[in-house]
């Protein structure tokens, strides 16, 4: 044995010497290498401009190649003469060819966004895109780099099937998100957010002191910390979240440190915001003429100039422009500093953020200061631990409720200040509303939120393929609101100063325990998940107030100084959710995929006979492109997959204690003594359960021309049953209604997305397009009813939610038509110039109550997004368009502005109003009748196409920045251009209510923003 070993060693040494001998001989011959060119370069990520260490750079047609260092740099000293072609490749990035002509060269590589091996985050785990059976879409890149106060605003137009609508342009204001349409009438319609593994429903956290639009709770999370957002849309993807998955799931993954190197990154930007458009209103002279006409119409005996004489009117100019007095150009700035790095065992990221957005309305703003720490470690070969913690503090000054409405209605003949310098208190005419400048200057309406959100987990590999994971998390939220209305303005005149303070404290903890087992057996792959989770939420609210202060100087800081105390309020709520879950993923030979999951949820929110719900799902896909018979077609179609899924999800967002009989407190006067007692406020419902959504999905994924053209289409059918509705009950019960499970709503639609890599190489051009069609329909409502009316809306079987219910205009009554058409004006004494309405029920007369019909709908026919990204020699350009078509908007502002009663300002359309000398066929006369009639006149086309985001960047060359890894300067614009026929401030508005979306009533306008900034990597 030893002899054979010695022979093998000797043979190996001999062969080695024979191999090395020619090299040794050549080495002894002195030669001078031929050097014709010297090239330096750097390879970076095209999106982030961070260096890519380990990228391979080859000279085409030769064996000469190098790898980039930790800073992404490379050097060629070669006999090749310029120009020559470089081939650059890096795992997870698209291979490109670049022509080198000399000097230093900066080479951006583009990540392959839809490569089959890319990993996406799914519920309680990750999967390769090639293995997905459900409808899942991802957002990353330039869209997450926008200077927005909350990351949900960056989702607008980015994902097919996801409609994002601004509910307020207030700094830190919220958005409303609908994934594949709204399914609930009285329950929650917002998706579930899962942030680093912690589930959150984005409900407003407020003690109820603040007036005006609430601050978005998600605005407390720094968007710059986010690496990617994955949207789970179909039941196969969302059923693993059971009773909280009916409205879709948004999974947010924050940035992690990288093991390759330690880096220090700074990103800062500064911008200005402006109002997109003003509302065209009457100036002082035209308003005075209008008021004179309205007064004359009411009492002709007093003559035509009852407000101002003709000479006084002629001397009036523009008057007070209340919009100019309040709107402003406002700054916004954002600063982000992070340090990250690590080694093979430990990775870390530490970041800090400061965001300050001043509002385009004076004295409104939003400021956030936050820090984040993410750590991933592997102390043992089989043990992984990870922790993610963010702490944020945000402050907001909010415009009070009704402010924008009073701003528009305030007459231009009124002044901001009286001659003595004090504020003009209110509208000087019959309609009572406060001086908006005094309101915004003097009222204090402040919200402060402190939020801690963190998760930590340990994962242990018991044996190969078998892992057990324990996750703990906490979400701690403290919101304080402060309000003070001084005695010097109209709102505080009667109370002699009014102060209020409130505190909302919420705490939620989470524990998840999961086991996963992955096994490959020949051509079979299994991935099994099982787990138990528990989450508990507790909150309490306290608010107090006082009135009648001696001085306004102490504002809300001395409630005890108020002579009149406001009745205090305190409340506390809690809920618990326990869950069991399981999922199996199987694929055979990367051709046939199957997924099945089930979740059992036990919620404290529901009746004792309905605490537990069960939510199964199943999905399958066929990877046709991996079939042997598809080989010939693979040169053109290199990936083709069919998907189908079915599942059940739930919705438990109804608030706490809805299934229980509850009491409320009230005061009652016995003689001269006040007594406090309790009365029933709700009847018990032991059978109250969750809304259930059944969803079918079929999809196709295809990639063409070496993945340069990617196509995805999904069709879905989504039916929600057991709707949570307040149903009328007999008054003998002591109550008028009870929350019960009745009715159903249907959403069905098609989603398309198309991505193309139009040019690759030194110049790159990528296009991403998506379009979604959704049809919503009410199938059934409670107790056999066919419809019910809610304000200006109707919920009707066979019609979509958000249906406007009102009258239909039919021109203007002209002189001499009073006897024949006057009965269609709705007025007891019709006059020429009145608006005519259609007789819908055909009874020969018009009445507002009986002649209403559906006059439009807030649901769009389709929504779309279109993005184009370009890069060339260090320059990058991103242009993103967002659009909506077919939706209607109730312009409630215009309804008030077209009363033409002279008691408040009016829209510029009043210039075309009916007069004897100008018998308009479209616009009615001026009259002193303050009663509005809701009609299709105020239902406007809400379709729009918007240049949502434009960003131009340039990465400075290495010859300029020296030892700095990367410097990128950029300019960007949000809401740069909007094409729409909507006459309001902005077409992207909604009331946020399930029944009444698409109402524009005094909503804080969305601003246009232009900013510039820099990103530096050390």
PDB file of N, CA, C and O in Angstrom, residues 710-775:
ATOM      1  N   UNK A 710     -41.332  40.460 -21.299  1.00  0.00           N
ATOM      2  CA  UNK A 710     -42.014  39.684 -20.262  1.00  0.00           C
ATOM      3  C   UNK A 710     -43.487  40.067 -20.252  1.00  0.00           C
ATOM      4  O   UNK A 710     -43.833  41.257 -20.325  1.00  0.00           O
ATOM      5  N   UNK A 711     -44.344  39.061 -20.144  1.00  0.00           N
ATOM      6  CA  UNK A 711     -45.780  39.300 -20.228  1.00  0.00           C
ATOM      7  C   UNK A 711     -46.490  38.475 -19.157  1.00  0.00           C
ATOM      8  O   UNK A 711     -46.190  37.293 -18.965  1.00  0.00           O
ATOM      9  N   UNK A 712     -47.428  39.119 -18.452  1.00  0.00           N
ATOM     10  CA  UNK A 712     -48.236  38.432 -17.445  1.00  0.00           C
ATOM     11  C   UNK A 712     -49.679  38.880 -17.584  1.00  0.00           C
ATOM     12  O   UNK A 712     -49.960  40.072 -17.741  1.00  0.00           O
ATOM     13  N   UNK A 713     -50.589  37.924 -17.545  1.00  0.00           N
ATOM     14  CA  UNK A 713     -52.013  38.242 -17.557  1.00  0.00           C
ATOM     15  C   UNK A 713     -52.699  37.405 -16.493  1.00  0.00           C
ATOM     16  O   UNK A 713     -52.367  36.229 -16.302  1.00  0.00           O
ATOM     17  N   UNK A 714     -53.602  38.021 -15.743  1.00  0.00           N
ATOM     18  CA  UNK A 714     -54.391  37.321 -14.726  1.00  0.00           C
ATOM     19  C   UNK A 714     -55.845  37.691 -14.894  1.00  0.00           C
ATOM     20  O   UNK A 714     -56.186  38.855 -15.145  1.00  0.00           O
ATOM     21  N   UNK A 715     -56.721  36.700 -14.738  1.00  0.00           N
ATOM     22  CA  UNK A 715     -58.159  36.921 -14.697  1.00  0.00           C
ATOM     23  C   UNK A 715     -58.679  36.368 -13.377  1.00  0.00           C
ATOM     24  O   UNK A 715     -58.258  35.285 -12.948  1.00  0.00           O
ATOM     25  N   UNK A 716     -59.571  37.103 -12.723  1.00  0.00           N
ATOM     26  CA  UNK A 716     -60.018  36.678 -11.400  1.00  0.00           C
ATOM     27  C   UNK A 716     -61.523  36.875 -11.238  1.00  0.00           C
ATOM     28  O   UNK A 716     -62.151  37.685 -11.919  1.00  0.00           O
ATOM     29  N   UNK A 717     -62.058  36.106 -10.333  1.00  0.00           N
ATOM     30  CA  UNK A 717     -63.467  36.180  -9.929  1.00  0.00           C
ATOM     31  C   UNK A 717     -63.463  36.139  -8.402  1.00  0.00           C
ATOM     32  O   UNK A 717     -63.035  35.169  -7.793  1.00  0.00           O
ATOM     33  N   UNK A 718     -63.951  37.212  -7.784  1.00  0.00           N
ATOM     34  CA  UNK A 718     -63.797  37.401  -6.344  1.00  0.00           C
ATOM     35  C   UNK A 718     -65.163  37.752  -5.743  1.00  0.00           C
ATOM     36  O   UNK A 718     -65.698  38.833  -5.976  1.00  0.00           O
ATOM     37  N   UNK A 719     -65.730  36.815  -4.986  1.00  0.00           N
ATOM     38  CA  UNK A 719     -67.059  37.001  -4.410  1.00  0.00           C
ATOM     39  C   UNK A 719     -66.968  37.019  -2.889  1.00  0.00           C
ATOM     40  O   UNK A 719     -66.437  36.088  -2.278  1.00  0.00           O
ATOM     41  N   UNK A 720     -67.486  38.074  -2.299  1.00  0.00           N
ATOM     42  CA  UNK A 720     -67.493  38.217  -0.841  1.00  0.00           C
ATOM     43  C   UNK A 720     -68.905  38.003  -0.324  1.00  0.00           C
ATOM     44  O   UNK A 720     -69.856  38.639  -0.789  1.00  0.00           O
ATOM     45  N   UNK A 721     -69.041  37.113   0.647  1.00  0.00           N
ATOM     46  CA  UNK A 721     -70.347  36.799   1.235  1.00  0.00           C
ATOM     47  C   UNK A 721     -70.338  37.114   2.722  1.00  0.00           C
ATOM     48  O   UNK A 721     -69.309  37.461   3.294  1.00  0.00           O
ATOM     49  N   UNK A 722     -71.508  36.969   3.348  1.00  0.00           N
ATOM     50  CA  UNK A 722     -71.657  37.255   4.785  1.00  0.00           C
ATOM     51  C   UNK A 722     -71.197  38.666   5.125  1.00  0.00           C
ATOM     52  O   UNK A 722     -70.499  38.893   6.115  1.00  0.00           O
ATOM     53  N   UNK A 723     -71.576  39.618   4.277  1.00  0.00           N
ATOM     54  CA  UNK A 723     -71.182  40.997   4.512  1.00  0.00           C
ATOM     55  C   UNK A 723     -71.662  41.473   5.880  1.00  0.00           C
ATOM     56  O   UNK A 723     -72.765  41.140   6.329  1.00  0.00           O
ATOM     57  N   UNK A 724     -70.832  42.259   6.525  1.00  0.00           N
ATOM     58  CA  UNK A 724     -71.172  42.825   7.826  1.00  0.00           C
ATOM     59  C   UNK A 724     -71.964  44.110   7.600  1.00  0.00           C
ATOM     60  O   UNK A 724     -71.422  45.125   7.165  1.00  0.00           O
ATOM     61  N   UNK A 725     -73.281  44.056   7.858  1.00  0.00           N
ATOM     62  CA  UNK A 725     -74.162  45.180   7.603  1.00  0.00           C
ATOM     63  C   UNK A 725     -75.020  45.471   8.826  1.00  0.00           C
ATOM     64  O   UNK A 725     -75.438  44.546   9.537  1.00  0.00           O
ATOM     65  N   UNK A 726     -75.286  46.737   9.043  1.00  0.00           N
ATOM     66  CA  UNK A 726     -76.259  47.119  10.065  1.00  0.00           C
ATOM     67  C   UNK A 726     -77.654  46.956   9.481  1.00  0.00           C
ATOM     68  O   UNK A 726     -78.054  47.685   8.566  1.00  0.00           O
ATOM     69  N   UNK A 727     -78.384  45.983   9.999  1.00  0.00           N
ATOM     70  CA  UNK A 727     -79.698  45.627   9.473  1.00  0.00           C
ATOM     71  C   UNK A 727     -80.775  46.162  10.417  1.00  0.00           C
ATOM     72  O   UNK A 727     -80.642  46.080  11.645  1.00  0.00           O
ATOM     73  N   UNK A 728     -81.832  46.718   9.828  1.00  0.00           N
ATOM     74  CA  UNK A 728     -82.932  47.228  10.652  1.00  0.00           C
ATOM     75  C   UNK A 728     -83.601  46.086  11.413  1.00  0.00           C
ATOM     76  O   UNK A 728     -83.831  45.003  10.878  1.00  0.00           O
ATOM     77  N   UNK A 729     -83.918  46.343  12.680  1.00  0.00           N
ATOM     78  CA  UNK A 729     -84.615  45.373  13.524  1.00  0.00           C
ATOM     79  C   UNK A 729     -85.813  46.061  14.170  1.00  0.00           C
ATOM     80  O   UNK A 729     -85.891  47.299  14.187  1.00  0.00           O
ATOM     81  N   UNK A 730     -86.778  45.304  14.684  1.00  0.00           N
ATOM     82  CA  UNK A 730     -87.965  45.921  15.301  1.00  0.00           C
ATOM     83  C   UNK A 730     -87.602  46.863  16.438  1.00  0.00           C
ATOM     84  O   UNK A 730     -86.732  46.552  17.264  1.00  0.00           O
ATOM     85  N   UNK A 731     -88.273  48.003  16.471  1.00  0.00           N
ATOM     86  CA  UNK A 731     -88.004  48.991  17.520  1.00  0.00           C
ATOM     87  C   UNK A 731     -88.357  48.468  18.902  1.00  0.00           C
ATOM     88  O   UNK A 731     -87.894  49.007  19.906  1.00  0.00           O
ATOM     89  N   UNK A 732     -89.170  47.452  18.945  1.00  0.00           N
ATOM     90  CA  UNK A 732     -89.525  46.883  20.250  1.00  0.00           C
ATOM     91  C   UNK A 732     -88.324  46.279  20.946  1.00  0.00           C
ATOM     92  O   UNK A 732     -88.355  46.010  22.151  1.00  0.00           O
ATOM     93  N   UNK A 733     -87.248  46.061  20.201  1.00  0.00           N
ATOM     94  CA  UNK A 733     -86.020  45.530  20.805  1.00  0.00           C
ATOM     95  C   UNK A 733     -85.277  46.597  21.601  1.00  0.00           C
ATOM     96  O   UNK A 733     -84.353  46.286  22.352  1.00  0.00           O
ATOM     97  N   UNK A 734     -85.665  47.848  21.423  1.00  0.00           N
ATOM     98  CA  UNK A 734     -84.950  48.945  22.071  1.00  0.00           C
ATOM     99  C   UNK A 734     -83.852  49.526  21.209  1.00  0.00           C
ATOM    100  O   UNK A 734     -83.232  50.522  21.577  1.00  0.00           O
ATOM    101  N   UNK A 735     -83.596  48.921  20.042  1.00  0.00           N
ATOM    102  CA  UNK A 735     -82.579  49.403  19.122  1.00  0.00           C
ATOM    103  C   UNK A 735     -83.187  49.481  17.717  1.00  0.00           C
ATOM    104  O   UNK A 735     -84.193  48.825  17.424  1.00  0.00           O
ATOM    105  N   UNK A 736     -82.560  50.262  16.854  1.00  0.00           N
ATOM    106  CA  UNK A 736     -83.066  50.404  15.487  1.00  0.00           C
ATOM    107  C   UNK A 736     -82.361  49.491  14.502  1.00  0.00           C
ATOM    108  O   UNK A 736     -82.894  49.185  13.433  1.00  0.00           O
ATOM    109  N   UNK A 737     -81.127  49.058  14.815  1.00  0.00           N
ATOM    110  CA  UNK A 737     -80.374  48.220  13.895  1.00  0.00           C
ATOM    111  C   UNK A 737     -79.445  47.300  14.662  1.00  0.00           C
ATOM    112  O   UNK A 737     -79.155  47.513  15.848  1.00  0.00           O
ATOM    113  N   UNK A 738     -78.961  46.273  13.944  1.00  0.00           N
ATOM    114  CA  UNK A 738     -78.035  45.307  14.532  1.00  0.00           C
ATOM    115  C   UNK A 738     -77.041  44.878  13.466  1.00  0.00           C
ATOM    116  O   UNK A 738     -77.414  44.658  12.306  1.00  0.00           O
ATOM    117  N   UNK A 739     -75.758  44.765  13.826  1.00  0.00           N
ATOM    118  CA  UNK A 739     -74.727  44.318  12.894  1.00  0.00           C
ATOM    119  C   UNK A 739     -74.862  42.824  12.689  1.00  0.00           C
ATOM    120  O   UNK A 739     -74.737  42.046  13.635  1.00  0.00           O
ATOM    121  N   UNK A 740     -75.112  42.428  11.446  1.00  0.00           N
ATOM    122  CA  UNK A 740     -75.321  41.027  11.134  1.00  0.00           C
ATOM    123  C   UNK A 740     -74.623  40.680   9.825  1.00  0.00           C
ATOM    124  O   UNK A 740     -74.163  41.558   9.092  1.00  0.00           O
ATOM    125  N   UNK A 741     -74.543  39.376   9.548  1.00  0.00           N
ATOM    126  CA  UNK A 741     -73.920  38.901   8.310  1.00  0.00           C
ATOM    127  C   UNK A 741     -74.985  38.720   7.232  1.00  0.00           C
ATOM    128  O   UNK A 741     -75.760  37.770   7.269  1.00  0.00           O
ATOM    129  N   UNK A 742     -75.022  39.675   6.303  1.00  0.00           N
ATOM    130  CA  UNK A 742     -75.978  39.636   5.204  1.00  0.00           C
ATOM    131  C   UNK A 742     -75.277  40.087   3.927  1.00  0.00           C
ATOM    132  O   UNK A 742     -74.360  40.906   3.952  1.00  0.00           O
ATOM    133  N   UNK A 743     -75.747  39.591   2.796  1.00  0.00           N
ATOM    134  CA  UNK A 743     -75.383  40.158   1.513  1.00  0.00           C
ATOM    135  C   UNK A 743     -74.071  39.669   0.947  1.00  0.00           C
ATOM    136  O   UNK A 743     -73.289  38.968   1.602  1.00  0.00           O
ATOM    137  N   UNK A 744     -73.812  40.060  -0.321  1.00  0.00           N
ATOM    138  CA  UNK A 744     -72.579  39.674  -1.005  1.00  0.00           C
ATOM    139  C   UNK A 744     -72.242  40.704  -2.073  1.00  0.00           C
ATOM    140  O   UNK A 744     -73.117  41.397  -2.604  1.00  0.00           O
ATOM    141  N   UNK A 745     -70.955  40.779  -2.390  1.00  0.00           N
ATOM    142  CA  UNK A 745     -70.422  41.707  -3.393  1.00  0.00           C
ATOM    143  C   UNK A 745     -69.468  40.942  -4.287  1.00  0.00           C
ATOM    144  O   UNK A 745     -68.706  40.089  -3.815  1.00  0.00           O
ATOM    145  N   UNK A 746     -69.483  41.267  -5.585  1.00  0.00           N
ATOM    146  CA  UNK A 746     -68.641  40.595  -6.565  1.00  0.00           C
ATOM    147  C   UNK A 746     -67.646  41.568  -7.174  1.00  0.00           C
ATOM    148  O   UNK A 746     -67.989  42.713  -7.493  1.00  0.00           O
ATOM    149  N   UNK A 747     -66.401  41.105  -7.329  1.00  0.00           N
ATOM    150  CA  UNK A 747     -65.396  41.795  -8.131  1.00  0.00           C
ATOM    151  C   UNK A 747     -64.818  40.794  -9.124  1.00  0.00           C
ATOM    152  O   UNK A 747     -64.463  39.677  -8.734  1.00  0.00           O
ATOM    153  N   UNK A 748     -64.742  41.184 -10.363  1.00  0.00           N
ATOM    154  CA  UNK A 748     -64.111  40.336 -11.365  1.00  0.00           C
ATOM    155  C   UNK A 748     -63.339  41.234 -12.319  1.00  0.00           C
ATOM    156  O   UNK A 748     -63.723  42.390 -12.575  1.00  0.00           O
ATOM    157  N   UNK A 749     -62.219  40.703 -12.833  1.00  0.00           N
ATOM    158  CA  UNK A 749     -61.420  41.573 -13.672  1.00  0.00           C
ATOM    159  C   UNK A 749     -60.269  40.871 -14.348  1.00  0.00           C
ATOM    160  O   UNK A 749     -60.036  39.664 -14.183  1.00  0.00           O
ATOM    161  N   UNK A 750     -59.532  41.672 -15.097  1.00  0.00           N
ATOM    162  CA  UNK A 750     -58.356  41.217 -15.833  1.00  0.00           C
ATOM    163  C   UNK A 750     -57.217  42.185 -15.556  1.00  0.00           C
ATOM    164  O   UNK A 750     -57.414  43.409 -15.525  1.00  0.00           O
ATOM    165  N   UNK A 751     -56.015  41.628 -15.358  1.00  0.00           N
ATOM    166  CA  UNK A 751     -54.813  42.415 -15.128  1.00  0.00           C
ATOM    167  C   UNK A 751     -53.762  42.019 -16.160  1.00  0.00           C
ATOM    168  O   UNK A 751     -53.535  40.827 -16.401  1.00  0.00           O
ATOM    169  N   UNK A 752     -53.118  43.017 -16.742  1.00  0.00           N
ATOM    170  CA  UNK A 752     -52.074  42.783 -17.734  1.00  0.00           C
ATOM    171  C   UNK A 752     -50.832  43.572 -17.354  1.00  0.00           C
ATOM    172  O   UNK A 752     -50.927  44.732 -16.930  1.00  0.00           O
ATOM    173  N   UNK A 753     -49.677  42.962 -17.505  1.00  0.00           N
ATOM    174  CA  UNK A 753     -48.417  43.687 -17.330  1.00  0.00           C
ATOM    175  C   UNK A 753     -47.448  43.251 -18.417  1.00  0.00           C
ATOM    176  O   UNK A 753     -47.422  42.086 -18.816  1.00  0.00           O
ATOM    177  N   UNK A 754     -46.665  44.205 -18.888  1.00  0.00           N
ATOM    178  CA  UNK A 754     -45.722  43.966 -19.969  1.00  0.00           C
ATOM    179  C   UNK A 754     -44.443  44.720 -19.659  1.00  0.00           C
ATOM    180  O   UNK A 754     -44.470  45.920 -19.369  1.00  0.00           O
ATOM    181  N   UNK A 755     -43.314  44.004 -19.696  1.00  0.00           N
ATOM    182  CA  UNK A 755     -42.004  44.610 -19.468  1.00  0.00           C
ATOM    183  C   UNK A 755     -41.112  44.290 -20.646  1.00  0.00           C
ATOM    184  O   UNK A 755     -41.049  43.132 -21.079  1.00  0.00           O
ATOM    185  N   UNK A 756     -40.417  45.288 -21.147  1.00  0.00           N
ATOM    186  CA  UNK A 756     -39.526  45.064 -22.284  1.00  0.00           C
ATOM    187  C   UNK A 756     -38.187  45.723 -22.021  1.00  0.00           C
ATOM    188  O   UNK A 756     -38.121  46.800 -21.423  1.00  0.00           O
ATOM    189  N   UNK A 757     -37.134  45.044 -22.452  1.00  0.00           N
ATOM    190  CA  UNK A 757     -35.783  45.583 -22.390  1.00  0.00           C
ATOM    191  C   UNK A 757     -35.434  45.986 -23.816  1.00  0.00           C
ATOM    192  O   UNK A 757     -34.927  45.182 -24.594  1.00  0.00           O
ATOM    193  N   UNK A 758     -35.741  47.255 -24.153  1.00  0.00           N
ATOM    194  CA  UNK A 758     -35.689  47.687 -25.541  1.00  0.00           C
ATOM    195  C   UNK A 758     -34.264  47.790 -26.078  1.00  0.00           C
ATOM    196  O   UNK A 758     -34.000  47.401 -27.215  1.00  0.00           O
ATOM    197  N   UNK A 759     -33.365  48.326 -25.251  1.00  0.00           N
ATOM    198  CA  UNK A 759     -31.964  48.412 -25.625  1.00  0.00           C
ATOM    199  C   UNK A 759     -31.117  47.952 -24.452  1.00  0.00           C
ATOM    200  O   UNK A 759     -31.420  48.258 -23.291  1.00  0.00           O
ATOM    201  N   UNK A 760     -30.055  47.221 -24.746  1.00  0.00           N
ATOM    202  CA  UNK A 760     -29.087  46.815 -23.739  1.00  0.00           C
ATOM    203  C   UNK A 760     -27.706  47.219 -24.228  1.00  0.00           C
ATOM    204  O   UNK A 760     -27.502  47.477 -25.411  1.00  0.00           O
ATOM    205  N   UNK A 761     -26.759  47.250 -23.306  1.00  0.00           N
ATOM    206  CA  UNK A 761     -25.407  47.678 -23.665  1.00  0.00           C
ATOM    207  C   UNK A 761     -25.082  48.999 -23.018  1.00  0.00           C
ATOM    208  O   UNK A 761     -25.524  49.302 -21.905  1.00  0.00           O
ATOM    209  N   UNK A 762     -24.300  49.829 -23.702  1.00  0.00           N
ATOM    210  CA  UNK A 762     -23.923  51.121 -23.136  1.00  0.00           C
ATOM    211  C   UNK A 762     -25.147  52.003 -22.922  1.00  0.00           C
ATOM    212  O   UNK A 762     -25.238  52.739 -21.943  1.00  0.00           O
ATOM    213  N   UNK A 763     -26.105  51.923 -23.858  1.00  0.00           N
ATOM    214  CA  UNK A 763     -27.374  52.626 -23.703  1.00  0.00           C
ATOM    215  C   UNK A 763     -28.462  51.604 -23.403  1.00  0.00           C
ATOM    216  O   UNK A 763     -28.648  50.636 -24.138  1.00  0.00           O
ATOM    217  N   UNK A 764     -29.173  51.812 -22.298  1.00  0.00           N
ATOM    218  CA  UNK A 764     -30.248  50.897 -21.934  1.00  0.00           C
ATOM    219  C   UNK A 764     -31.566  51.651 -21.897  1.00  0.00           C
ATOM    220  O   UNK A 764     -31.623  52.831 -21.523  1.00  0.00           O
ATOM    221  N   UNK A 765     -32.612  50.941 -22.294  1.00  0.00           N
ATOM    222  CA  UNK A 765     -33.962  51.500 -22.257  1.00  0.00           C
ATOM    223  C   UNK A 765     -34.917  50.371 -21.904  1.00  0.00           C
ATOM    224  O   UNK A 765     -35.021  49.395 -22.633  1.00  0.00           O
ATOM    225  N   UNK A 766     -35.581  50.509 -20.769  1.00  0.00           N
ATOM    226  CA  UNK A 766     -36.533  49.513 -20.290  1.00  0.00           C
ATOM    227  C   UNK A 766     -37.911  50.158 -20.171  1.00  0.00           C
ATOM    228  O   UNK A 766     -38.040  51.320 -19.775  1.00  0.00           O
ATOM    229  N   UNK A 767     -38.934  49.390 -20.494  1.00  0.00           N
ATOM    230  CA  UNK A 767     -40.314  49.863 -20.404  1.00  0.00           C
ATOM    231  C   UNK A 767     -41.136  48.871 -19.590  1.00  0.00           C
ATOM    232  O   UNK A 767     -41.020  47.662 -19.791  1.00  0.00           O
ATOM    233  N   UNK A 768     -41.930  49.398 -18.671  1.00  0.00           N
ATOM    234  CA  UNK A 768     -42.837  48.579 -17.864  1.00  0.00           C
ATOM    235  C   UNK A 768     -44.237  49.184 -17.948  1.00  0.00           C
ATOM    236  O   UNK A 768     -44.418  50.372 -17.658  1.00  0.00           O
ATOM    237  N   UNK A 769     -45.194  48.352 -18.317  1.00  0.00           N
ATOM    238  CA  UNK A 769     -46.562  48.817 -18.512  1.00  0.00           C
ATOM    239  C   UNK A 769     -47.519  47.863 -17.816  1.00  0.00           C
ATOM    240  O   UNK A 769     -47.323  46.639 -17.838  1.00  0.00           O
ATOM    241  N   UNK A 770     -48.543  48.418 -17.187  1.00  0.00           N
ATOM    242  CA  UNK A 770     -49.589  47.579 -16.602  1.00  0.00           C
ATOM    243  C   UNK A 770     -50.931  48.266 -16.755  1.00  0.00           C
ATOM    244  O   UNK A 770     -51.027  49.497 -16.774  1.00  0.00           O
ATOM    245  N   UNK A 771     -51.971  47.453 -16.888  1.00  0.00           N
ATOM    246  CA  UNK A 771     -53.325  47.952 -17.009  1.00  0.00           C
ATOM    247  C   UNK A 771     -54.262  46.952 -16.341  1.00  0.00           C
ATOM    248  O   UNK A 771     -54.026  45.743 -16.408  1.00  0.00           O
ATOM    249  N   UNK A 772     -55.296  47.453 -15.666  1.00  0.00           N
ATOM    250  CA  UNK A 772     -56.203  46.597 -14.904  1.00  0.00           C
ATOM    251  C   UNK A 772     -57.643  47.004 -15.176  1.00  0.00           C
ATOM    252  O   UNK A 772     -57.970  48.191 -15.218  1.00  0.00           O
ATOM    253  N   UNK A 773     -58.498  46.002 -15.322  1.00  0.00           N
ATOM    254  CA  UNK A 773     -59.925  46.201 -15.500  1.00  0.00           C
ATOM    255  C   UNK A 773     -60.652  45.466 -14.374  1.00  0.00           C
ATOM    256  O   UNK A 773     -60.449  44.265 -14.199  1.00  0.00           O
ATOM    257  N   UNK A 774     -61.488  46.178 -13.626  1.00  0.00           N
ATOM    258  CA  UNK A 774     -62.236  45.549 -12.539  1.00  0.00           C
ATOM    259  C   UNK A 774     -63.703  45.964 -12.632  1.00  0.00           C
ATOM    260  O   UNK A 774     -64.017  47.140 -12.887  1.00  0.00           O
ATOM    261  N   UNK A 775     -64.598  44.989 -12.448  1.00  0.00           N
ATOM    262  CA  UNK A 775     -66.025  45.266 -12.422  1.00  0.00           C
ATOM    263  C   UNK A 775     -66.578  44.835 -11.071  1.00  0.00           C
ATOM    264  O   UNK A 775     -66.426  43.688 -10.656  1.00  0.00           O
TER     265      UNK A 775
END
